[in-house]
Amino acid sequence: MGDPPTLRERSAPSGPGSPGPVGGPLPGTDDPHDADDPALQDEVLSVAFWFDAVGDHLRRGLSAVTGTDARPADGAAGDVPPDLTPEAVDRLLTVLANYAVGELTALDGASGLVRQAGDRRVKTFLATQTLDEARHLEVFVRRIRSLGVADPDAEIERRAHPALLTFRERLLSLVDEGDWASALFAQNVILESMERTVFDAHRRNADLRTRVVLDGVIADERRHLGFGENDLGRRLRDDDTGRLARRLAEIRSQLDPLVAESFDGVASRIGLAPAEAERLSDDYESAVRRLGLV
Amino acid sequence: MSEFLDRYSIQRWLEMCPQGYLAGTTYGHDPDQTEPDEILENETLREDAIRTTVQLVVGERCALAASSGLINAAPDPASKTFLATQTLDEARHVEIFTKRLRDLGVGADQLEATIEHFANPNLVKFAEVLLEKVDAGDFVAGVVGQNIVLEGMAFSVFEMMEAMARETNAKFAKTLSGTIADERRHVGFGENRIGSLIREHPEKKAEIQDMQAEMTYWMLATFSDSFRQTEKVLDEAHRVAEKSGTPVGRAVWHGTDLASASAEEMEAVLAGTVLDEFRTRLARIGLDYKSPPTPAGV
């Protein structure tokens, strides 16, 4: 086992930037996934470490919506913040429904990757990610319910954007095909970057409850991105043929248009200015580019 | 249905598991607990502990593959959510039993070879039967195989081991008590969720009962193999206890005192208990227990 104080220091909450370049322990990086030390990797990818890492925000995030979890009776309005107009609630529901689709995709994707992982520690990490994604789905569903929706599943289906559903199909087909690197790229880089970009933007103007929920989710996404970036970085470093880099670039060229279409589509449904949607796309582009994978 | 599934939410899981019975533990036990010297310093007992723990790792790896593999096939988000908590539970079980192998002196670089060496081939077959259903995306059969048969077996095996370890190995007993609490939740979900699905798909009954019979066959073969090797270990454990002046004590489980029972008696009480549990739990979801084929030569 690694030295706990050192690990705690290295895994202190990281800033909003990328975990850094890939391929090993780098000076100044604060992402524990970057460590090459097997003992440290053992701990970083463990359930025990996950309990420590998520305990606090997990309690805060869930309690933000748990207190109002009771299903609204007889179509009562639930817990709508007083300053939200009916139109604003409708827009928020569309946004939350599409977040839920993203999380459902991430849940199915992460769980599908567990068995494909060759390394027991990677399986363990993906099991924690599976739980994270399920928790995100649960908090978004609870938030939808707290806004007065009696059947959140039907509401999600009704409001899901087709481009996001196509993205979901494409990602899950990569998982089903057993294409580890491509699936992990789509899941832990593309999808996580897309979600993080949107959540970062949304939290700035969100009501308090939604912001607390998003903060917890963002903290998790950071961990998932760190893992994906590190795993793929190592594979790219070991691939002298350049085949993997070409494959990932191909996946990206297939998925990026769906990401952009999802941004545009949802933005238009909620009445966001085109410039805002464009900014989201740019932020997403920058986030993926910063990782330096493709 | 969804109200019942609310009982299996992540919020409930958090309150019961990491913030409940696992609070303050490290790898499932109290931080200051260690494996007893009697095991670490006796090669026969240490090897038996390693062999036993390897079977737990193999079983939990199967459960991890199955629970995660079933998420995509689950028919509703609430079932996916429960299976996500189960996936994390199973990953934790793999982790704590793997950690026990390390505590018993298995080096990090020897882990996989040790698991391969000691894994009971019958248990591997048992796992393969279940994972075939999971791979096929058969949610109903997969959950019966996982949450009724596999978890039902694990529940009784862990209970028996916990009863045996309570007086002699507090660390292992504590580790097992957390896993027993988890398994109880998993079995509960299986019974509650699958009953309604079986009623919706009565045509699947025969196929699922065949799977249960096949899994039962390999489970009993695993028990038989395992207890065949236990007699020698029991003699050694009694000799060590006598030498150190440790009182033998009693560990009564389902009417059998495990502290003084023979290997044959242990196998009988374990197999009997598991099969009774199968009958009860299968009946609750509207299935009949199907006896396994008689092993060749018996």
Coordinates of C-alpha atoms in Angstrom, one line a residue:
Chain A
M1 CA 0.0 0.0 0.0
G2 CA 1.1 3.5 -0.7
D3 CA 1.8 6.1 2.0
P4 CA -1.6 7.5 2.9
P5 CA -0.5 11.1 3.8
T6 CA 1.3 11.4 0.5
L7 CA -1.7 10.1 -1.4
R8 CA -4.0 12.4 0.4
E9 CA -1.8 15.3 -0.5
R10 CA -1.7 14.2 -4.1
S11 CA -5.4 13.7 -4.3
A12 CA -6.4 16.9 -2.7
P13 CA -9.3 18.6 -4.5
S14 CA -8.0 19.6 -7.9
G15 CA -8.7 22.8 -9.8
P16 CA -10.9 23.1 -12.8
G17 CA -8.2 22.5 -15.3
S18 CA -7.1 19.3 -17.0
P19 CA -5.3 16.7 -14.8
G20 CA -2.3 17.3 -17.0
P21 CA -0.3 15.5 -19.7
V22 CA -0.5 11.7 -19.7
G23 CA 1.9 8.9 -19.1
G24 CA 3.2 9.0 -15.5
P25 CA 3.7 10.9 -12.4
L26 CA 4.4 14.5 -13.4
P27 CA 5.7 17.3 -11.3
G28 CA 2.9 19.6 -10.2
T29 CA 0.0 17.3 -11.2
D30 CA -2.6 16.7 -8.6
D31 CA -4.4 13.8 -10.2
P32 CA -3.6 10.5 -8.4
H33 CA -4.4 8.5 -11.5
D34 CA -1.2 9.8 -13.0
A35 CA 0.9 7.8 -10.5
D36 CA 2.9 4.9 -11.9
D37 CA 3.5 3.3 -8.5
P38 CA 1.5 0.0 -8.5
A39 CA 0.8 0.3 -4.7
L40 CA -0.5 3.9 -5.2
Q41 CA -2.6 2.7 -8.1
D42 CA -3.9 -0.1 -5.9
E43 CA -5.2 2.5 -3.5
V44 CA -6.3 5.2 -5.9
L45 CA -8.5 2.7 -7.8
S46 CA -10.0 1.1 -4.7
V47 CA -13.5 1.2 -3.2
A48 CA -11.9 2.3 0.1
F49 CA -10.4 5.4 -1.6
W50 CA -13.7 6.1 -3.4
F51 CA -15.5 6.1 -0.1
D52 CA -13.1 8.8 1.2
A53 CA -13.2 10.8 -2.1
V54 CA -16.9 11.1 -2.5
G55 CA -18.2 10.9 1.1
D56 CA -18.7 14.6 1.7
H57 CA -20.1 15.8 -1.6
L58 CA -22.2 12.7 -1.9
R59 CA -23.9 13.5 1.4
R60 CA -24.4 17.2 0.4
G61 CA -25.5 16.4 -3.2
L62 CA -28.1 13.9 -2.2
S63 CA -29.4 15.8 0.8
A64 CA -30.0 18.7 -1.5
V65 CA -32.8 16.7 -3.1
T66 CA -33.6 14.1 -0.6
G67 CA -35.5 16.4 1.7
T68 CA -38.0 17.0 -1.0
D69 CA -38.1 13.5 -2.4
A70 CA -41.7 12.8 -1.5
R71 CA -43.6 12.3 -4.6
P72 CA -46.0 15.2 -5.2
A73 CA -49.5 14.2 -4.2
D74 CA -52.3 14.6 -6.7
G75 CA -50.3 16.6 -9.1
A76 CA -49.2 19.1 -6.5
A77 CA -46.4 21.4 -7.6
G78 CA -43.6 19.8 -5.6
D79 CA -40.7 22.0 -4.6
V80 CA -40.5 24.7 -7.3
P81 CA -38.3 27.6 -6.2
P82 CA -40.6 30.7 -5.8
D83 CA -38.5 32.8 -8.3
L84 CA -38.9 30.2 -11.1
T85 CA -41.7 31.0 -13.6
P86 CA -43.6 28.1 -15.2
E87 CA -41.6 28.8 -18.4
A88 CA -38.3 28.6 -16.4
V89 CA -39.4 25.3 -14.8
D90 CA -40.2 23.9 -18.2
R91 CA -36.8 24.9 -19.5
L92 CA -35.2 23.4 -16.4
L93 CA -37.1 20.1 -16.9
T94 CA -35.8 19.9 -20.4
V95 CA -32.3 20.4 -19.3
L96 CA -32.5 18.0 -16.4
A97 CA -34.1 15.3 -18.6
N98 CA -31.2 15.5 -21.1
Y99 CA -28.8 15.4 -18.2
A100 CA -30.5 12.2 -17.1
V101 CA -30.1 10.7 -20.6
G102 CA -26.4 11.5 -20.4
E103 CA -26.1 9.9 -17.0
L104 CA -28.2 6.8 -18.1
T105 CA -25.8 6.5 -21.0
A106 CA -22.8 6.8 -18.7
L107 CA -24.3 4.2 -16.3
D108 CA -24.9 1.7 -19.0
G109 CA -21.5 2.4 -20.5
A110 CA -19.4 2.2 -17.3
S111 CA -21.1 -0.9 -16.1
G112 CA -20.6 -2.5 -19.5
L113 CA -16.9 -1.8 -19.3
V114 CA -16.4 -3.5 -15.9
R115 CA -16.2 -7.0 -17.3
Q116 CA -14.1 -6.0 -20.2
A117 CA -11.4 -4.5 -18.0
G118 CA -8.4 -6.8 -17.8
D119 CA -7.0 -5.4 -14.6
R120 CA -8.8 -6.0 -11.3
R121 CA -8.0 -2.5 -10.1
V122 CA -9.6 -1.0 -13.2
K123 CA -12.7 -3.2 -12.7
T124 CA -12.9 -1.8 -9.2
F125 CA -12.5 1.8 -10.4
L126 CA -15.2 1.2 -13.0
A127 CA -17.5 -0.2 -10.3
T128 CA -17.1 3.0 -8.4
Q129 CA -17.8 5.0 -11.6
T130 CA -20.9 2.9 -12.2
L131 CA -22.2 3.8 -8.8
D132 CA -21.3 7.5 -9.4
E133 CA -23.3 7.5 -12.6
A134 CA -26.3 5.8 -11.0
R135 CA -26.2 8.4 -8.3
H136 CA -26.1 11.2 -10.8
L137 CA -29.1 9.7 -12.5
E138 CA -30.9 9.4 -9.2
V139 CA -30.3 13.0 -8.2
F140 CA -31.4 14.3 -11.5
V141 CA -34.5 12.1 -11.4
R142 CA -35.3 13.3 -7.9
R143 CA -34.8 16.9 -8.9
I144 CA -37.2 16.4 -11.8
R145 CA -39.7 14.8 -9.4
S146 CA -39.2 17.6 -6.9
L147 CA -40.3 20.1 -9.6
G148 CA -43.7 18.4 -9.7
V149 CA -43.3 15.6 -12.2
A150 CA -45.1 12.5 -11.2
D151 CA -43.5 10.2 -13.8
P152 CA -39.9 11.3 -14.3
D153 CA -39.0 8.3 -16.6
A154 CA -41.8 9.3 -19.1
E155 CA -40.8 12.9 -18.8
I156 CA -37.1 12.1 -19.6
E157 CA -38.2 10.0 -22.6
R158 CA -40.4 12.8 -23.9
R159 CA -37.8 15.5 -23.6
A160 CA -34.7 13.6 -24.6
H161 CA -33.0 15.2 -27.6
P162 CA -32.6 12.8 -30.6
A163 CA -29.0 13.6 -31.2
L164 CA -28.2 12.7 -27.6
L165 CA -30.1 9.4 -28.0
T166 CA -28.0 8.7 -31.2
F167 CA -24.9 9.5 -29.2
R168 CA -26.1 7.0 -26.6
E169 CA -26.6 4.3 -29.2
R170 CA -23.2 4.8 -30.7
L171 CA -21.4 4.8 -27.4
L172 CA -23.1 1.6 -26.2
S173 CA -22.4 -0.1 -29.5
L174 CA -18.7 0.5 -28.9
V175 CA -19.1 -1.0 -25.5
D176 CA -21.0 -4.0 -26.9
E177 CA -18.3 -4.5 -29.6
G178 CA -15.7 -4.9 -26.8
D179 CA -13.6 -2.1 -28.3
W180 CA -12.1 -1.0 -25.0
A181 CA -10.1 2.0 -26.0
S182 CA -12.8 3.5 -28.2
A183 CA -15.5 2.9 -25.7
L184 CA -13.5 4.3 -22.9
F185 CA -12.7 7.3 -25.1
A186 CA -16.3 7.9 -25.9
Q187 CA -17.4 7.4 -22.3
N188 CA -14.7 8.8 -20.1
V189 CA -13.4 11.5 -22.4
I190 CA -16.1 12.7 -24.9
L191 CA -19.2 12.1 -22.8
E192 CA -17.6 13.3 -19.5
S193 CA -16.1 16.4 -21.2
M194 CA -19.5 17.2 -22.7
E195 CA -21.2 16.8 -19.4
R196 CA -18.6 18.8 -17.5
T197 CA -18.8 21.6 -20.0
V198 CA -22.5 21.9 -19.7
F199 CA -22.6 21.5 -15.9
D200 CA -19.9 24.1 -15.4
A201 CA -21.9 26.6 -17.5
H202 CA -25.2 25.7 -15.9
R203 CA -24.0 25.9 -12.3
R204 CA -23.1 29.6 -12.7
N205 CA -26.7 30.6 -13.1
A206 CA -28.5 27.7 -11.4
D207 CA -30.8 27.8 -8.4
L208 CA -29.2 26.7 -5.1
R209 CA -30.5 23.2 -5.1
T210 CA -29.5 22.5 -8.7
R211 CA -26.1 24.1 -8.1
V212 CA -25.3 21.8 -5.1
V213 CA -26.3 18.8 -7.2
L214 CA -24.1 19.9 -10.1
D215 CA -21.1 20.6 -7.9
G216 CA -21.1 17.0 -6.7
V217 CA -21.5 15.7 -10.2
I218 CA -18.7 17.9 -11.5
A219 CA -16.3 16.6 -8.8
D220 CA -17.0 13.0 -9.9
E221 CA -16.6 13.8 -13.6
R222 CA -13.2 15.2 -12.9
R223 CA -12.2 11.8 -11.4
H224 CA -13.6 9.9 -14.3
L225 CA -11.9 12.1 -16.8
G226 CA -8.6 11.7 -15.0
F227 CA -8.9 7.9 -15.2
G228 CA -9.8 7.9 -18.9
E229 CA -7.1 10.3 -19.8
N230 CA -4.5 8.3 -18.0
D231 CA -5.5 4.9 -19.2
L232 CA -5.7 6.1 -22.8
G233 CA -2.5 8.1 -22.5
R234 CA -0.6 5.1 -21.5
R235 CA -2.0 3.1 -24.4
L236 CA -1.2 5.9 -26.9
R237 CA 2.3 6.1 -25.5
D238 CA 2.8 2.3 -26.0
D239 CA 1.3 2.3 -29.5
D240 CA 4.2 2.9 -32.0
T241 CA 2.0 2.3 -35.0
G242 CA -0.3 5.3 -34.5
R243 CA -3.2 3.0 -35.1
L244 CA -4.9 3.9 -31.8
A245 CA -4.5 7.6 -32.3
R246 CA -6.2 7.3 -35.7
R247 CA -9.0 5.2 -34.3
L248 CA -9.7 7.7 -31.5
A249 CA -9.6 10.5 -34.0
E250 CA -12.2 8.6 -36.1
I251 CA -14.4 8.1 -33.1
R252 CA -14.2 11.8 -32.2
S253 CA -15.1 12.8 -35.8
Q254 CA -18.2 10.6 -35.5
L255 CA -19.3 11.8 -32.0
D256 CA -18.4 15.5 -32.1
P257 CA -21.2 16.4 -34.5
L258 CA -23.7 14.6 -32.2
V259 CA -22.3 16.6 -29.3
A260 CA -22.7 19.9 -31.2
E261 CA -26.2 18.9 -32.3
S262 CA -27.2 18.1 -28.8
F263 CA -25.9 21.4 -27.5
D264 CA -27.7 23.3 -30.3
G265 CA -30.9 21.3 -30.0
V266 CA -31.3 21.6 -26.3
A267 CA -30.2 25.3 -26.3
S268 CA -32.8 26.0 -28.9
R269 CA -35.5 24.2 -26.9
I270 CA -34.8 26.2 -23.8
G271 CA -34.4 29.5 -25.7
L272 CA -30.7 29.9 -25.1
A273 CA -29.1 32.4 -27.4
P274 CA -27.2 30.8 -30.4
A275 CA -24.0 32.4 -29.2
E276 CA -24.3 30.6 -25.8
A277 CA -24.7 27.3 -27.5
E278 CA -21.7 28.1 -29.7
R279 CA -19.7 29.0 -26.6
L280 CA -20.6 25.6 -25.1
S281 CA -19.3 23.8 -28.2
D282 CA -16.1 25.9 -28.0
D283 CA -15.7 25.1 -24.3
Y284 CA -16.2 21.4 -25.1
E285 CA -13.7 21.5 -28.0
S286 CA -11.1 23.2 -25.7
A287 CA -11.7 20.7 -22.9
V288 CA -11.1 17.7 -25.2
R289 CA -8.1 19.5 -26.9
R290 CA -6.5 20.2 -23.5
L291 CA -6.4 16.5 -22.8
G292 CA -4.0 16.2 -25.7
L293 CA -5.2 12.7 -26.7
V294 CA -6.4 13.4 -30.3
Chain B
M1 CA -43.3 -1.4 -8.1
S2 CA -41.4 1.8 -8.1
E3 CA -42.2 2.4 -4.4
F4 CA -40.6 -0.9 -3.6
L5 CA -37.6 0.0 -5.7
D6 CA -37.2 3.3 -3.8
R7 CA -36.2 1.0 -0.9
Y8 CA -33.2 0.1 -3.0
S9 CA -32.1 3.6 -3.9
I10 CA -28.6 4.9 -3.6
Q11 CA -29.7 7.2 -0.8
R12 CA -30.8 4.1 1.2
W13 CA -27.6 2.3 0.3
L14 CA -25.5 5.2 1.5
E15 CA -27.3 5.3 4.8
M16 CA -27.2 1.6 5.4
C17 CA -23.8 0.7 4.0
P18 CA -20.9 3.2 4.0
Q19 CA -22.6 5.4 6.6
G20 CA -24.0 2.4 8.5
Y21 CA -22.5 -0.9 9.1
L22 CA -19.2 -0.1 7.2
A23 CA -18.6 3.2 9.0
G24 CA -15.2 3.2 10.7
T25 CA -14.0 0.0 9.0
T26 CA -10.9 -0.5 6.8
Y27 CA -11.3 -3.1 4.1
G28 CA -14.4 -4.3 6.0
H29 CA -12.9 -4.8 9.5
D30 CA -11.8 -2.6 12.4
P31 CA -8.5 -0.9 11.6
D32 CA -6.6 -2.5 14.5
Q33 CA -7.7 -6.1 13.7
T34 CA -5.2 -8.5 12.2
E35 CA -5.1 -12.2 11.2
P36 CA -4.4 -14.4 14.2
D37 CA -0.8 -15.7 14.6
E38 CA -2.1 -19.3 14.8
I39 CA -3.0 -19.0 11.1
L40 CA 0.0 -16.9 9.9
E41 CA 2.5 -19.2 11.7
N42 CA 1.1 -22.5 10.7
E43 CA 1.5 -23.5 7.0
T44 CA -1.4 -25.9 7.0
L45 CA -3.8 -23.4 8.4
R46 CA -2.5 -20.5 6.3
E47 CA -2.8 -22.5 3.1
D48 CA -6.3 -23.5 4.0
A49 CA -7.2 -19.9 4.7
I50 CA -5.7 -18.9 1.4
R51 CA -7.6 -21.7 -0.4
T52 CA -10.9 -20.7 1.2
T53 CA -10.3 -17.0 0.5
V54 CA -9.6 -17.7 -3.2
Q55 CA -13.0 -19.3 -3.5
L56 CA -14.5 -16.2 -2.1
V57 CA -12.6 -14.0 -4.6
V58 CA -13.7 -16.2 -7.5
G59 CA -17.3 -16.1 -6.4
E60 CA -17.2 -12.3 -5.9
R61 CA -15.6 -11.8 -9.3
C62 CA -18.4 -13.7 -10.8
A63 CA -20.9 -11.6 -8.9
L64 CA -19.2 -8.4 -10.0
A65 CA -19.3 -9.4 -13.7
A66 CA -22.9 -10.5 -13.4
S67 CA -24.3 -7.4 -11.5
S68 CA -22.5 -5.0 -13.8
G69 CA -23.4 -7.0 -16.9
L70 CA -27.1 -7.0 -16.0
I71 CA -27.4 -3.2 -15.7
N72 CA -27.7 -2.7 -19.4
A73 CA -30.4 -5.3 -19.6
A74 CA -32.4 -3.9 -16.7
P75 CA -35.9 -2.9 -17.8
D76 CA -36.1 0.3 -15.7
P77 CA -33.8 3.0 -14.2
A78 CA -34.6 2.0 -10.6
S79 CA -33.4 -1.5 -11.2
K80 CA -30.3 -0.2 -12.9
T81 CA -29.7 2.0 -9.8
F82 CA -30.0 -0.9 -7.5
L83 CA -27.7 -3.0 -9.6
A84 CA -25.2 -0.2 -9.6
T85 CA -25.1 -0.3 -5.8
Q86 CA -24.7 -4.1 -6.0
T87 CA -21.9 -3.7 -8.5
L88 CA -20.1 -1.5 -6.0
D89 CA -20.8 -4.0 -3.2
E90 CA -19.4 -6.8 -5.2
A91 CA -16.3 -4.8 -6.2
R92 CA -15.8 -4.1 -2.5
H93 CA -16.1 -7.8 -1.7
V94 CA -13.5 -8.6 -4.4
E95 CA -11.3 -6.0 -2.9
I96 CA -11.6 -7.0 0.8
F97 CA -11.1 -10.7 0.1
T98 CA -8.1 -9.9 -2.2
K99 CA -6.8 -7.8 0.6
R100 CA -7.1 -10.8 2.9
L101 CA -5.0 -12.8 0.5
R102 CA -2.3 -10.1 0.9
D103 CA -2.7 -10.2 4.7
L104 CA -2.2 -13.9 4.6
G105 CA 1.2 -13.4 2.9
V106 CA 0.3 -13.6 -0.8
G107 CA 2.6 -11.2 -2.6
A108 CA 1.1 -8.7 -5.1
D109 CA 2.9 -10.4 -7.9
Q110 CA 1.6 -13.8 -6.9
L111 CA -2.1 -12.9 -6.6
E112 CA -3.4 -14.1 -10.0
A113 CA -1.2 -17.2 -10.0
T114 CA -2.5 -18.1 -6.5
I115 CA -6.1 -17.5 -7.5
E116 CA -5.6 -19.7 -10.6
H117 CA -3.9 -22.4 -8.6
F118 CA -6.5 -22.7 -5.8
A119 CA -9.7 -21.8 -7.7
N120 CA -12.1 -24.8 -7.5
P121 CA -12.9 -25.8 -11.1
N122 CA -16.5 -26.6 -10.1
L123 CA -16.9 -23.1 -8.8
V124 CA -15.6 -21.8 -12.1
K125 CA -18.2 -23.9 -13.9
F126 CA -20.9 -22.6 -11.6
A127 CA -19.9 -19.0 -12.6
E128 CA -19.9 -19.8 -16.3
V129 CA -23.5 -21.0 -16.2
L130 CA -24.6 -17.7 -14.7
L131 CA -22.4 -15.5 -16.9
E132 CA -23.8 -17.2 -20.0
K133 CA -27.2 -15.8 -19.1
V134 CA -25.8 -12.4 -18.4
D135 CA -23.9 -12.3 -21.7
A136 CA -27.1 -13.2 -23.5
G137 CA -28.8 -10.1 -21.9
D138 CA -31.3 -12.4 -20.1
F139 CA -32.3 -10.1 -17.2
V140 CA -34.8 -12.4 -15.5
A141 CA -32.6 -15.5 -15.6
G142 CA -29.5 -13.4 -14.8
V143 CA -31.1 -12.0 -11.6
V144 CA -32.4 -15.4 -10.5
G145 CA -28.9 -16.9 -11.0
Q146 CA -27.2 -14.0 -9.4
N147 CA -29.5 -12.7 -6.6
I148 CA -31.2 -16.0 -5.7
V149 CA -28.7 -18.8 -6.4
L150 CA -25.3 -17.2 -6.2
E151 CA -26.2 -14.7 -3.4
G152 CA -28.2 -17.4 -1.6
M153 CA -25.2 -19.7 -1.6
A154 CA -22.9 -16.9 -0.6
F155 CA -25.2 -15.8 2.2
S156 CA -25.2 -19.2 3.9
V157 CA -21.4 -19.8 3.2
F158 CA -20.6 -16.4 4.8
E159 CA -22.9 -17.0 7.7
M160 CA -21.3 -20.4 8.4
M161 CA -17.8 -19.0 8.1
E162 CA -18.7 -16.1 10.3
A163 CA -20.0 -18.4 13.0
M164 CA -16.7 -20.4 12.8
A165 CA -14.5 -17.3 12.9
R166 CA -16.4 -15.4 15.6
E167 CA -14.3 -16.8 18.5
T168 CA -11.1 -17.5 16.7
N169 CA -10.6 -14.7 14.1
A170 CA -12.4 -11.5 14.9
K171 CA -11.0 -9.7 11.8
F172 CA -12.4 -12.2 9.4
A173 CA -15.7 -12.5 11.2
K174 CA -16.1 -8.7 11.1
T175 CA -15.2 -8.7 7.3
L176 CA -17.8 -11.4 6.8
S177 CA -20.5 -9.6 8.8
G178 CA -20.5 -6.7 6.4
T179 CA -20.7 -8.9 3.3
I180 CA -23.6 -10.9 4.9
A181 CA -25.5 -7.6 5.4
D182 CA -24.9 -6.8 1.7
E183 CA -26.0 -10.2 0.5
R184 CA -29.2 -10.0 2.5
R185 CA -30.0 -6.8 0.6
H186 CA -29.2 -8.4 -2.8
V187 CA -31.3 -11.5 -2.1
G188 CA -34.1 -9.2 -1.0
F189 CA -34.0 -7.3 -4.3
G190 CA -34.0 -10.5 -6.3
E191 CA -37.1 -11.8 -4.5
N192 CA -39.0 -8.5 -4.8
R193 CA -38.2 -7.5 -8.3
I194 CA -38.1 -10.9 -10.0
G195 CA -41.4 -12.2 -8.7
S196 CA -43.3 -9.7 -10.8
L197 CA -41.2 -10.4 -13.9
I198 CA -41.7 -14.1 -13.6
R199 CA -45.4 -13.6 -13.4
E200 CA -45.1 -11.5 -16.6
H201 CA -43.0 -14.2 -18.4
P202 CA -44.2 -17.6 -17.2
E203 CA -42.7 -19.1 -20.4
K204 CA -39.3 -18.6 -18.9
K205 CA -39.8 -20.7 -15.9
A206 CA -38.5 -24.0 -17.3
E207 CA -35.3 -22.5 -18.7
I208 CA -34.6 -20.7 -15.4
Q209 CA -35.2 -23.8 -13.4
D210 CA -32.8 -25.7 -15.6
M211 CA -30.2 -23.0 -14.9
Q212 CA -30.8 -23.3 -11.2
A213 CA -30.4 -27.1 -11.3
E214 CA -27.1 -26.8 -13.2
M215 CA -25.8 -24.1 -10.9
T216 CA -26.8 -26.3 -7.9
Y217 CA -25.0 -29.2 -9.3
W218 CA -21.7 -27.3 -9.6
M219 CA -22.2 -25.7 -6.2
L220 CA -22.6 -29.1 -4.5
A221 CA -19.6 -30.4 -6.3
T222 CA -17.6 -27.4 -5.0
F223 CA -18.8 -28.1 -1.4
S224 CA -17.8 -31.7 -1.8
D225 CA -14.3 -30.9 -3.1
S226 CA -13.8 -28.3 -0.4
F227 CA -14.8 -30.3 2.6
R228 CA -12.8 -33.3 1.3
Q229 CA -9.7 -31.2 2.1
T230 CA -11.1 -29.9 5.4
E231 CA -10.7 -33.0 7.6
K232 CA -6.9 -32.7 7.7
V233 CA -7.1 -29.0 8.5
L234 CA -9.6 -29.5 11.3
D235 CA -7.2 -32.0 12.9
E236 CA -4.5 -29.5 12.7
A237 CA -6.7 -26.7 14.0
H238 CA -7.7 -28.8 17.0
R239 CA -4.0 -29.7 17.6
V240 CA -2.9 -26.1 17.5
A241 CA -5.8 -25.1 19.8
E242 CA -4.9 -27.8 22.3
K243 CA -1.2 -26.9 22.2
S244 CA -1.9 -23.3 22.9
G245 CA -4.5 -24.1 25.6
T246 CA -7.2 -22.2 23.7
P247 CA -10.6 -23.3 24.8
V248 CA -12.4 -24.9 21.8
G249 CA -15.7 -23.2 22.6
R250 CA -18.9 -23.7 20.6
A251 CA -20.0 -22.3 17.3
V252 CA -23.5 -23.6 16.8
W253 CA -25.0 -22.9 13.4
H254 CA -28.3 -24.4 12.3
G255 CA -28.1 -26.9 15.1
T256 CA -24.5 -28.1 14.4
D257 CA -21.6 -27.2 16.6
L258 CA -19.1 -26.3 14.0
A259 CA -16.3 -26.2 16.6
S260 CA -16.5 -30.0 17.1
A261 CA -18.2 -31.2 13.9
S262 CA -16.5 -33.4 11.3
A263 CA -16.0 -32.2 7.8
E264 CA -18.8 -34.5 6.6
E265 CA -21.2 -33.0 9.2
M266 CA -20.2 -29.5 8.1
E267 CA -20.8 -30.2 4.5
A268 CA -24.2 -31.7 5.3
V269 CA -25.4 -28.8 7.3
L270 CA -24.1 -26.2 4.7
A271 CA -25.6 -28.1 1.7
G272 CA -28.9 -28.7 3.6
T273 CA -29.2 -25.0 4.7
V274 CA -28.5 -23.6 1.2
L275 CA -30.9 -26.0 -0.5
D276 CA -33.6 -25.2 2.0
E277 CA -33.0 -21.5 1.3
F278 CA -33.2 -22.1 -2.4
R279 CA -36.6 -23.8 -2.1
T280 CA -37.9 -21.0 0.1
R281 CA -36.7 -18.2 -2.0
L282 CA -37.6 -19.7 -5.3
A283 CA -41.1 -20.4 -4.1
R284 CA -41.4 -16.7 -3.1
I285 CA -40.8 -15.7 -6.8
G286 CA -43.1 -18.4 -8.1
L287 CA -40.5 -21.0 -9.1
D288 CA -40.1 -24.7 -8.1
Y289 CA -36.8 -25.9 -6.9
K290 CA -35.3 -28.3 -9.4
S291 CA -33.0 -31.0 -8.2
P292 CA -29.7 -31.2 -9.9
P293 CA -28.7 -34.3 -12.0
T294 CA -27.0 -36.9 -9.9
P295 CA -23.2 -36.7 -10.3
A296 CA -21.7 -39.6 -12.3
G297 CA -20.6 -42.5 -10.1
V298 CA -22.8 -41.6 -7.2

